[in-house]
Short mmCIF file of C-alpha atoms in Angstrom, two decimals:
data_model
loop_
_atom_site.label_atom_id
_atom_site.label_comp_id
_atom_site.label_asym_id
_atom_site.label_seq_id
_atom_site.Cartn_x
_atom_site.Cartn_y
_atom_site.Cartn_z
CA UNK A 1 9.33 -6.26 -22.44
CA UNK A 2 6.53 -7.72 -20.35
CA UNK A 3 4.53 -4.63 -19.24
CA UNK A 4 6.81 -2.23 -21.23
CA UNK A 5 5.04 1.02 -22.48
CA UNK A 6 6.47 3.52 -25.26
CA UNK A 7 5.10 6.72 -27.07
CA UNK A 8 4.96 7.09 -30.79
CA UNK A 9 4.26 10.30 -32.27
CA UNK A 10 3.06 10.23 -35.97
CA UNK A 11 3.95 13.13 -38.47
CA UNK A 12 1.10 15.00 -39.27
CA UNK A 13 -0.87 14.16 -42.52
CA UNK A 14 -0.22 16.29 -45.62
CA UNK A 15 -1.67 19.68 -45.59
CA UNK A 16 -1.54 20.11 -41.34
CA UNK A 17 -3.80 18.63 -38.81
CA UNK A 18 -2.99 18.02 -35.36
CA UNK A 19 -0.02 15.09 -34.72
CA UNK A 20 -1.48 11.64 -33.30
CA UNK A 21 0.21 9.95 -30.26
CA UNK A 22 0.13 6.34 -30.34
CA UNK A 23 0.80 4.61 -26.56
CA UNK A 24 1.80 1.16 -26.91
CA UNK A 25 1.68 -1.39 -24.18
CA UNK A 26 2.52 -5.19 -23.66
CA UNK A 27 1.16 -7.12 -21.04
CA UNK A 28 2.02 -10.53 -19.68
CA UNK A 29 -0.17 -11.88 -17.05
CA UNK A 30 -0.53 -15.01 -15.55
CA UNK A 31 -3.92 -17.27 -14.40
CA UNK A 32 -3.91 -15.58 -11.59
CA UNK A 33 -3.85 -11.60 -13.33
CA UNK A 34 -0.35 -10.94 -11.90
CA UNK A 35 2.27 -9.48 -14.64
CA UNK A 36 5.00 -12.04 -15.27
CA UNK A 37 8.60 -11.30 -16.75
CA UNK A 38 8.81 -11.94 -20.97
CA UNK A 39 10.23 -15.07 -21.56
CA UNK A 40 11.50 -13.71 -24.98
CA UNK A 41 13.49 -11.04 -22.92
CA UNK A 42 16.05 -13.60 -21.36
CA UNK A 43 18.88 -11.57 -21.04
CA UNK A 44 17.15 -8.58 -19.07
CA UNK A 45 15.82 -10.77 -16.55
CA UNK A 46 17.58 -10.44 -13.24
CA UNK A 47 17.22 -12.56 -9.60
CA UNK A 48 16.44 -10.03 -7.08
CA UNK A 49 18.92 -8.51 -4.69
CA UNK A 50 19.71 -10.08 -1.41
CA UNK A 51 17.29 -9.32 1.43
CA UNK A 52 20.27 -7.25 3.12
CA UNK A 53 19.74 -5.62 0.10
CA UNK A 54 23.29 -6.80 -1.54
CA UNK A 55 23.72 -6.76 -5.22
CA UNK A 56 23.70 -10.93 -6.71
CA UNK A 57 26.92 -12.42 -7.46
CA UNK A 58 25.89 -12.07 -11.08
CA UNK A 59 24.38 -8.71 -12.42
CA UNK A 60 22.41 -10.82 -15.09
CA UNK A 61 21.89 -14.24 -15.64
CA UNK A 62 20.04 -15.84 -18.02
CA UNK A 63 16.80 -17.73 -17.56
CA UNK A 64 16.13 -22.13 -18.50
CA UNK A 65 14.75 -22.66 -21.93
CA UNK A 66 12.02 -24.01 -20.24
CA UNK A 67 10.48 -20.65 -19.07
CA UNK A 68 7.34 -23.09 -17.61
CA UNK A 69 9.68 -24.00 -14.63
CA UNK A 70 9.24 -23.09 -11.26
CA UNK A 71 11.56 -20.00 -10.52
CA UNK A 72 13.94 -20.56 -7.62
CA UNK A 73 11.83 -18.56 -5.10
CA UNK A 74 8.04 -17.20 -4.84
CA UNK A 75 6.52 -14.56 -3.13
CA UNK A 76 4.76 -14.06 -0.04
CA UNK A 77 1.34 -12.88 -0.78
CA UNK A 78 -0.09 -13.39 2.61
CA UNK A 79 -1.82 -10.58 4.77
CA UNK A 80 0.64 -10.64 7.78
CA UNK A 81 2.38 -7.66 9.86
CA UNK A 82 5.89 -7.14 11.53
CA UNK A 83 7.85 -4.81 13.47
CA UNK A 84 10.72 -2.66 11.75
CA UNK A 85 13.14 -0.73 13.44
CA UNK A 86 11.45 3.02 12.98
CA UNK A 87 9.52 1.23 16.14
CA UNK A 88 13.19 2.31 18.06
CA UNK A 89 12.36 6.10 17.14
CA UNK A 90 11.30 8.71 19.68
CA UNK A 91 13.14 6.98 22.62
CA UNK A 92 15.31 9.68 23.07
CA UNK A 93 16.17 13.09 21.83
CA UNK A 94 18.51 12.05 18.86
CA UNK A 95 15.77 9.38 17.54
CA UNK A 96 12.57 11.67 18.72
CA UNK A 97 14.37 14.01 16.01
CA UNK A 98 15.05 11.72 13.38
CA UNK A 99 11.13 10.94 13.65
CA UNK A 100 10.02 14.49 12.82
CA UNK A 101 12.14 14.64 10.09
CA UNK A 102 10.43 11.96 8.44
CA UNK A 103 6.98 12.92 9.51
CA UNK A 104 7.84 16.26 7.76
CA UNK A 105 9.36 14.56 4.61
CA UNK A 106 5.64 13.30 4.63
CA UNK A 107 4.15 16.45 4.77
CA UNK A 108 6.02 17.75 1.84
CA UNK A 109 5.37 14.87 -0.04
CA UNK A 110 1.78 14.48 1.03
CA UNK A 111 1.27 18.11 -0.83
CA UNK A 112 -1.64 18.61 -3.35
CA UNK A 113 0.53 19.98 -5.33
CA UNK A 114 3.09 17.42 -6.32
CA UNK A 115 2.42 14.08 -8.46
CA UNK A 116 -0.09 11.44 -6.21
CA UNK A 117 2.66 9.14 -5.96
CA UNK A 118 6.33 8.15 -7.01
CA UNK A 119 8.94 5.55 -8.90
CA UNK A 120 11.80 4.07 -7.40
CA UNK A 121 12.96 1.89 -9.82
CA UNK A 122 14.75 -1.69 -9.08
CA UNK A 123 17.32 -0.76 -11.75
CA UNK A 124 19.80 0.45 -9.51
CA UNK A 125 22.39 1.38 -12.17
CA UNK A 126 19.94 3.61 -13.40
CA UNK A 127 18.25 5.29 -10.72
CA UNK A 128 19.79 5.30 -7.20
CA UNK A 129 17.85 6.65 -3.66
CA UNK A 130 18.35 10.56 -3.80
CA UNK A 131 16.38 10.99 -0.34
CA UNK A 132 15.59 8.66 2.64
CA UNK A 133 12.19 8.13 1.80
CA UNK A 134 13.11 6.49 -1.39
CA UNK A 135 15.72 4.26 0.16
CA UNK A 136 13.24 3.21 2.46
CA UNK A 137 10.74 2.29 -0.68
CA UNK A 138 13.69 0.34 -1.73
CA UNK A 139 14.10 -1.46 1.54
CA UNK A 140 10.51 -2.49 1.24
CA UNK A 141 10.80 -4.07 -2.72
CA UNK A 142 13.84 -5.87 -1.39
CA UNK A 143 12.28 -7.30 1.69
CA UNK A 144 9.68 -8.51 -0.36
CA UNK A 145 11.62 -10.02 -3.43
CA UNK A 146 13.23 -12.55 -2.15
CA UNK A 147 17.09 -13.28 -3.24
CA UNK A 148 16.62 -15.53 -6.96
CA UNK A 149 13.23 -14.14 -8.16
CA UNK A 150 13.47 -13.33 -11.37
CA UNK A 151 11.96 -9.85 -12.84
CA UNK A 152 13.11 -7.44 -15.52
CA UNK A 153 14.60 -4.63 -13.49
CA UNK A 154 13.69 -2.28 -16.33
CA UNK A 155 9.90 -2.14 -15.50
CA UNK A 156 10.19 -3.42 -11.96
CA UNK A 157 10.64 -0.94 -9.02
CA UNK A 158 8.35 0.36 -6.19
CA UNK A 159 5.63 2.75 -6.25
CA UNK A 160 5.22 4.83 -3.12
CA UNK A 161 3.25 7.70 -1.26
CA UNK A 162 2.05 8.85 1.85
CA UNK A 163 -1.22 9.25 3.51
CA UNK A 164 -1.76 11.69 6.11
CA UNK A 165 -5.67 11.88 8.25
CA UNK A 166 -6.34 14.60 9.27
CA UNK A 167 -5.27 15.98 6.23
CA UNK A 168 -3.04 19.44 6.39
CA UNK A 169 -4.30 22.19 4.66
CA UNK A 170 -2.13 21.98 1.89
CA UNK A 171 -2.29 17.72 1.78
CA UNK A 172 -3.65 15.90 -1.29
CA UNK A 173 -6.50 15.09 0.14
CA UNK A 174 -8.16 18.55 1.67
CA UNK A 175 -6.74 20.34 -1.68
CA UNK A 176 -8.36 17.15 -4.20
CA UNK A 177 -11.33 16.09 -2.24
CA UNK A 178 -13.76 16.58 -4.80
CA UNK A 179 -11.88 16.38 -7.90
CA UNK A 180 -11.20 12.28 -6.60
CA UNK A 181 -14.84 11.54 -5.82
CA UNK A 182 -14.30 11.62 -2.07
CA UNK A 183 -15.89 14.97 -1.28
CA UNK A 184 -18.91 13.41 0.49
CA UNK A 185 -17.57 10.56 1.50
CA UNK A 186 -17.18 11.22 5.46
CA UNK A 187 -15.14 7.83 5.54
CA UNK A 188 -12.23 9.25 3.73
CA UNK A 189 -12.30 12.33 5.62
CA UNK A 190 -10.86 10.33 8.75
CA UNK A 191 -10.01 7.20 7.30
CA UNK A 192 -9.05 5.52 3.78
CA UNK A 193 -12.42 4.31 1.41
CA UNK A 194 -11.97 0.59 -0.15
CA UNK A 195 -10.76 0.36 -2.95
CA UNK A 196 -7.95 -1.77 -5.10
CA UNK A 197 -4.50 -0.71 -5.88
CA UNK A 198 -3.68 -0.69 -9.35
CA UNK A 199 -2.77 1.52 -12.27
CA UNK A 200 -5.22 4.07 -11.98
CA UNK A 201 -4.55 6.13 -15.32
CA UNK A 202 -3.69 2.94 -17.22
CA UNK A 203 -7.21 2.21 -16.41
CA UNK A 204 -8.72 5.32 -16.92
CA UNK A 205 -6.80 5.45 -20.20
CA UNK A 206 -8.59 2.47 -21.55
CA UNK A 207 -11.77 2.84 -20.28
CA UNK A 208 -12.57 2.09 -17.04
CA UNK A 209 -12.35 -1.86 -16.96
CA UNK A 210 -8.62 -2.95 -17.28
CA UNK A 211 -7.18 -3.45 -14.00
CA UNK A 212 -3.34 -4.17 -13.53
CA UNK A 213 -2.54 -4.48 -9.68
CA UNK A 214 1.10 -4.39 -7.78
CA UNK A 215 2.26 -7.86 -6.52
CA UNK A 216 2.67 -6.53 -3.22
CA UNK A 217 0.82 -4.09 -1.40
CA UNK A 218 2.57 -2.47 1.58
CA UNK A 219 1.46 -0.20 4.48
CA UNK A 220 3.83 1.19 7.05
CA UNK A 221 2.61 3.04 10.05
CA UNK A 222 4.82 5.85 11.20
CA UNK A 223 2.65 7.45 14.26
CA UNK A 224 0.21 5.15 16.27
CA UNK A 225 -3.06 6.66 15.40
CA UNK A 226 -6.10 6.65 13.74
CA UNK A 227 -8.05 4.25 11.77
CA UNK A 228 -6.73 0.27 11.29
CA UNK A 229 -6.16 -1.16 8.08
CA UNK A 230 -8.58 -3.71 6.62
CA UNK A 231 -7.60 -6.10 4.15
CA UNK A 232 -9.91 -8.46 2.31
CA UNK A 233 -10.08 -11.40 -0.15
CA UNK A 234 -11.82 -9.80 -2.88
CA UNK A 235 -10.55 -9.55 -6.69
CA UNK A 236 -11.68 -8.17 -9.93
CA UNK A 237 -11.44 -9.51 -12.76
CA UNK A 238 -7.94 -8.11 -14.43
CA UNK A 239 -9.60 -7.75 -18.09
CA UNK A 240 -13.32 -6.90 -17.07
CA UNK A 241 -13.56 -4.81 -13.66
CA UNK A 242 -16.16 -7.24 -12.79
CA UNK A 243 -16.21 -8.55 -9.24
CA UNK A 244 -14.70 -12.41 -8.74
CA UNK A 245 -16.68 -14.86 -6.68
CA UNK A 246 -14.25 -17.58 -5.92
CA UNK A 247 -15.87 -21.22 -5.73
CA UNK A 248 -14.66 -24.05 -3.20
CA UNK A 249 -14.04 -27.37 -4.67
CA UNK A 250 -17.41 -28.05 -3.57
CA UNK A 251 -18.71 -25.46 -5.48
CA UNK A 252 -20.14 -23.20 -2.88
CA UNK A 253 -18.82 -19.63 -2.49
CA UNK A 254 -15.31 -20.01 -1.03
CA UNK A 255 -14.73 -18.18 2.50
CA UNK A 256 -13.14 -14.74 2.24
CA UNK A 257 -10.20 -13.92 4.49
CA UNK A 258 -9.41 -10.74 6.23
CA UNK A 259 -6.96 -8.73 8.38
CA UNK A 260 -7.66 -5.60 10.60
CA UNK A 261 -4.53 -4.11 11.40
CA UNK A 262 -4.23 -1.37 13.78
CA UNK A 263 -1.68 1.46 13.69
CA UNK A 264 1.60 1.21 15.72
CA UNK A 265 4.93 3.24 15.25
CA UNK A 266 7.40 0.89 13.13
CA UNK A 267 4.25 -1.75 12.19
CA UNK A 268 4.64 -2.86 8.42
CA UNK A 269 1.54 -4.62 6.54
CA UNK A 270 2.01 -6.27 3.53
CA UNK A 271 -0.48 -8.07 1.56
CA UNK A 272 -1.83 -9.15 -2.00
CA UNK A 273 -2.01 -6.65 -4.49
CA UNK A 274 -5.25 -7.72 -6.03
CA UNK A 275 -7.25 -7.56 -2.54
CA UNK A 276 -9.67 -4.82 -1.30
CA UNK A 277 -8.29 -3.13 1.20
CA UNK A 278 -9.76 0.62 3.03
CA UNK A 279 -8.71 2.36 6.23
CA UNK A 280 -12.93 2.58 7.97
CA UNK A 281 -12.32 4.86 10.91
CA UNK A 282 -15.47 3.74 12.11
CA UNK A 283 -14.14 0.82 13.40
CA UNK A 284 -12.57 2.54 16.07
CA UNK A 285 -14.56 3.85 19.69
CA UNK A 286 -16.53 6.75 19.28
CA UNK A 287 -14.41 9.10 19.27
CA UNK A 288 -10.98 8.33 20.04
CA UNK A 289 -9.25 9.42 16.71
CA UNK A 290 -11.02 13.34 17.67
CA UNK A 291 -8.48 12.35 21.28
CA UNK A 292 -6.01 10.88 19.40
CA UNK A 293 -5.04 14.31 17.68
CA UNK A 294 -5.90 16.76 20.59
CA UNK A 295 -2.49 18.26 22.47
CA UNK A 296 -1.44 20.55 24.72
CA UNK A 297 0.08 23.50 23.70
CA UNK A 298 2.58 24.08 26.46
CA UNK A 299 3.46 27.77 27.20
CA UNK A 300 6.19 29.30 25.49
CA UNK A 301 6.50 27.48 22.21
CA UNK A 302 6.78 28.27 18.99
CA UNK A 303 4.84 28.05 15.51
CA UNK A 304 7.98 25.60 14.45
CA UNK A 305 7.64 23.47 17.35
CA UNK A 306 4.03 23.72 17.37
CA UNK A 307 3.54 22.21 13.68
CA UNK A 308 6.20 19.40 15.30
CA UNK A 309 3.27 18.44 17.92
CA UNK A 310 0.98 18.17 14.96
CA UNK A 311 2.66 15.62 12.93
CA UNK A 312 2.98 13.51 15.91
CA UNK A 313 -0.57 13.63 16.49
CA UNK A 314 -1.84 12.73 12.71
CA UNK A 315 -2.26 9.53 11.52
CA UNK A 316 0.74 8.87 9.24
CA UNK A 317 1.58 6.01 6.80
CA UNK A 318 4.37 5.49 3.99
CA UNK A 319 2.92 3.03 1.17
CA UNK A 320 4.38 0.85 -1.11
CA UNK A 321 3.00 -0.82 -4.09
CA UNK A 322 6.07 -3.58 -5.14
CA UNK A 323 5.68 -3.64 -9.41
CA UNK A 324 7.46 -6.51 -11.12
CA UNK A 325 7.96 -6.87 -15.08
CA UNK A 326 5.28 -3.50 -15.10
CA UNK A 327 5.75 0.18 -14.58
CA UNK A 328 2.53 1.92 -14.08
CA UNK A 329 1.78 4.55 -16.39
CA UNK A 330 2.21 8.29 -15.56
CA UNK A 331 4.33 7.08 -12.12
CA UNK A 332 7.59 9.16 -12.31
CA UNK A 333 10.19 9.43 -9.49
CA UNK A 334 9.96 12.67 -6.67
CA UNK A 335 11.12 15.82 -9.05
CA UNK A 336 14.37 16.47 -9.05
CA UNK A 337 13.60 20.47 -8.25
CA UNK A 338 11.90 19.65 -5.19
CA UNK A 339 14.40 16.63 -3.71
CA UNK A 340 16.58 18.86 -1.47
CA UNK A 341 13.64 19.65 0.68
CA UNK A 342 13.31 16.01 1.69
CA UNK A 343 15.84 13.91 4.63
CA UNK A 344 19.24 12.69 3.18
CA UNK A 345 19.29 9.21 2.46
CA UNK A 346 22.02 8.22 5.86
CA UNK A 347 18.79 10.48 7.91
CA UNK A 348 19.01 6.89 10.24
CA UNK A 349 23.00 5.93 9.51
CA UNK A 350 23.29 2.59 9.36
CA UNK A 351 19.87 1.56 10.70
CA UNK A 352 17.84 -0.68 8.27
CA UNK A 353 13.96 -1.36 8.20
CA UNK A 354 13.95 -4.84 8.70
CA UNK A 355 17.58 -5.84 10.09
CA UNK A 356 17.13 -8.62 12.84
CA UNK A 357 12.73 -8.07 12.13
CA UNK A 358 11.10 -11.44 12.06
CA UNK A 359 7.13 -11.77 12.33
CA UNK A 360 7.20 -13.45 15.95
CA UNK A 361 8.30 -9.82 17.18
CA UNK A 362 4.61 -8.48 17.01
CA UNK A 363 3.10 -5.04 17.95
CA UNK A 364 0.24 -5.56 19.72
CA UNK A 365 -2.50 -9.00 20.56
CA UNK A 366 -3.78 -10.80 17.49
CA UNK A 367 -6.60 -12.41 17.76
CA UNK A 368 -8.20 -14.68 14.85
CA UNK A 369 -11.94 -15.36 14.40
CA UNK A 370 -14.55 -17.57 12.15
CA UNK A 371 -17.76 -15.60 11.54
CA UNK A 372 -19.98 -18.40 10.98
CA UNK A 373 -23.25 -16.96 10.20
CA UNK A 374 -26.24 -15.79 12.23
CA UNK A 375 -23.90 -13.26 14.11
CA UNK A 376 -21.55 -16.28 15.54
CA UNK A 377 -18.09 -16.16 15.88
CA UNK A 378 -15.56 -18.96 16.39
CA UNK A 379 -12.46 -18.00 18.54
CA UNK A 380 -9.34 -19.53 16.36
CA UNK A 381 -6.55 -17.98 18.01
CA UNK A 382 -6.83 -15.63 21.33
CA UNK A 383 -9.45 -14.94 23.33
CA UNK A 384 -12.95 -12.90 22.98
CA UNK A 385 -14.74 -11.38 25.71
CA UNK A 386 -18.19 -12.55 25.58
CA UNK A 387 -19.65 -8.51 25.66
CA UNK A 388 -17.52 -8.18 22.64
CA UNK A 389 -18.99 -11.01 20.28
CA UNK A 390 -21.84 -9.14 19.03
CA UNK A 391 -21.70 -9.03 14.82
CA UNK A 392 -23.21 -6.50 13.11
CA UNK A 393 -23.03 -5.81 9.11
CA UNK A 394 -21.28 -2.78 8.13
CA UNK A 395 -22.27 -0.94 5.04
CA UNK A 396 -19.49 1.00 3.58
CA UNK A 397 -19.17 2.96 -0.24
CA UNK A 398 -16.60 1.86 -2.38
CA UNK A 399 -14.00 4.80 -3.61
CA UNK A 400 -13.09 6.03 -6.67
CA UNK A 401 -16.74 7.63 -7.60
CA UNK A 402 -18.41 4.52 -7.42
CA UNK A 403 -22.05 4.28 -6.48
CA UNK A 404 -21.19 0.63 -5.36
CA UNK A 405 -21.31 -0.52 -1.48
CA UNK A 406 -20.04 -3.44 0.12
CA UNK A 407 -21.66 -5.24 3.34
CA UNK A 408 -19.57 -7.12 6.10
CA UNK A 409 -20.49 -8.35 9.13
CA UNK A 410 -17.87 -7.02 11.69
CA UNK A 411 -18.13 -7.82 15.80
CA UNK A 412 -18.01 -4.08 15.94
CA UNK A 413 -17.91 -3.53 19.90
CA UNK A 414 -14.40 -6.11 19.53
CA UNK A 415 -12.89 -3.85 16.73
CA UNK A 416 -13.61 -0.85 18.98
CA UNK A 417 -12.14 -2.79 21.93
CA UNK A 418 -8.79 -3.30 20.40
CA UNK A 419 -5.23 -1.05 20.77
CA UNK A 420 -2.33 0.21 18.49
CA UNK A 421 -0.65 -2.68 17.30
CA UNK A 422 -3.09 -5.29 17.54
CA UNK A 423 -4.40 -7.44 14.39
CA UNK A 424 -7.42 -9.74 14.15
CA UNK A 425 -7.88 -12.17 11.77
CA UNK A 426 -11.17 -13.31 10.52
CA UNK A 427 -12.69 -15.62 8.04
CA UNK A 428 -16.47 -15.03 6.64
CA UNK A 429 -18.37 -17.19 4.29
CA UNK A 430 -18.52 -16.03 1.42
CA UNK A 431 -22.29 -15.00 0.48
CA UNK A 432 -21.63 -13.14 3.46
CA UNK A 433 -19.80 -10.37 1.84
CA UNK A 434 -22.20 -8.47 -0.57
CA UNK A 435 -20.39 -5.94 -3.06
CA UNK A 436 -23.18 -4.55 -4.74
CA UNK A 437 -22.92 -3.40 -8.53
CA UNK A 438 -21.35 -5.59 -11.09
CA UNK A 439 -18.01 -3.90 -11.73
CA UNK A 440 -15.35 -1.35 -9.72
#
């Protein structure tokens, strides 16, 4: 199966010694480094689910001869946001309740303790939701696989985890700090450091330079603080690590597109798996996220309720990698002897993510710019104030213990300008963007 793995443990030789494990994988990617379904596995191949998230009129069905023919449907790789319905939460006491649920299912989740993230698979008859916050991974694969894509439901599924800034004081990232390489990094203290999504042990496991990325990476927002999500154009090179410099037909660097999206209750990001993405909290106002997480304590309450005022006032996100015809290595679903702490599946009844969601219902202003060099921006879409079209280049490290950096020109004083919910849209040139080093 395309992106299948198995173990194989060898008897040991004659006369004792230590037994060998073999770990055997099988990769299909296409041109563009995505993993594609194995054309000699017709029979497992399945079209996705319905975007209501109804089974297909047939369970299976085979795939043409002619596996070089367009599928019936593609994906949307495009960086682009939309409302769900967890936006409706907190308008009154029933909903306000339903929120801290989930924003304590993060918490537990979020612990140092467990696994860094978790498997849903696609393969419904195999594995079904156990806990709201897997349904909800589910809602997000299905949203994003359209109805008569084909994938092998074996190895497909979604990938998912939550980040939490500030982290609590038994969250991933204040108990694993400096065992990821972050411990001085003062950007991932508040915010998220760049970095690509991919199978991080897979990589690890074969040295450092084989990157396999998610088709789909997803962000949801479930509180409206903190630092924005920024999304760019960059690759690597699947086989190499190396960084990709993508050439116009011209021949000149090609432009490199990017999103900033800012947190908002109910706001869902999707974009690319193979792009660079980080959370820089420095592209907020001086600060605002130290506000952002300051309360009241009113009189009278108690340690329960008081941990319930600091959830709300945390910046929280659910992620979700979608994995097609691949199942990242060392990704297992939420253990089974911890499940019963987390929210039922029916925690919202009948309420889906993205039921009656379309992108025209946005969160916030977007605004979309043209950085043209020489600290001048072109207004595409929206408006600019003219106090707020200064550029300056931001330096930021790159995660994951690299020694690399990465320069982009940002009109700071706009970024620090915007609200929850908004999203601005730029476009650089290319030789604009410097990522220093010659590999991730």
């Amino acid at each position: 199966m395309s992106g299948n793995s198995k173990e194989q443990t060898a008897a040991p030789e004659e006369g004792g010694g230590e037994e060998r494990t073999t770990l055997e994988f099988n990769l299909r990617l296409d041109g563009d480094g995505r993993t594609i379904y194995d054309p000699a596995a017709k029979d497992a191949a399945v079209p996705s689910k319905s975007n209501d998230g109804e089974e297909p009129d047939a369970k299976k069905a085979k795939l043409d001869d002619d596996t070089s023919s367009p599928q019936p449907s593609s994906l949307d790789y495009s960086s682009k946001t939309i409302m769900t319905n967890l936006a409706q939460l907190s308008g009154d006491a029933t909903t306000a309740k339903q929120l801290d649920e989930l924003l304590f299912d993060c918490e537990i989740t979020d612990s140092g303790l467990l696994p860094r993230t978790f498997w849903i698979s696609a393969n419904t008859d195999k594995q079904q939701p156990r806990c709201y916050l897997e349904k909800m991974a589910l809602e997000v694969f299905h949203h994003h696989v359209p109805a008569g894509f084909y994938y092998d439901p074996k190895t497909s599924g979604a990938e998912w985890w939550v980040q939490i800034r500030p982290s609590p004081p038994a969250g991933r990232y204040s108990m694993h700090a400096n065992d990821d390489g972050d411990g001085e990094d003062d950007m991932a203290k508040s915010g998220i450091s760049f970095h690509w999504d991919k199978d991080e042990d897979f990589r690890l496991l074969t040295g450092g330079s084989l990157y396999i990325h998610p088709h789909i990476s997803t962000v949801t927002y479930l509180t409206d603080l903190g630092a924005p999500t920024m999304v760019l154009s960059k690759r690597v090179d699947p086989m190499s690590g190396a960084y990709v410099t993508d050439a116009s037909d011209e021949g000149s660097v090609s432009n490199v597109d990017g999103l900033v999206s800012f947190p908002k209750q109910g706001k869902h990001l999707s974009f690319d798996g193979r792009y660079l993405h980080a959370a820089p909290s420095d592209l907020l106002r001086d600060g605002l996220f130290e506000e952002q997480c300051k309360f009241d304590r009113p009189d009278g309450i108690d340690l329960k309720e008081m941990k319930v005022l600091e959830r709300r006032h945390r910046r929280v996100s659910f992620l979700v990698n979608i994995w097609l015809n691949y199942h990242p290595y060392n990704v297992h679903p939420f253990p089974e002897t911890m499940i019963y702490n987390l929210s039922k599946v029916d925690l919202l009844g009948d309420v889906r993510l993205f039921d009656k969601c379309d992108e025209a219902k946005k969160s916030g202003e977007s605004i979309s710019l043209k950085l043209k060099g020489e600290g001048k921006i072109q207004c595409e879409e929206g408006s600019v104030n003219e106090a707020h079209a200064n550029v300056v280049t931001k330096n930021w490290p790159m995660g994951n213990c690299s020694n690399d950096c990465i320069d982009v020109p940002m009109p700071i004083d706009l970024m620090k300008s915007r609200t929850a919910g908004d999203d601005v849209k730029l476009i650089w040139r290319g030789e604009d963007i410097k990522l220093s080093g010659t590999s991730a």
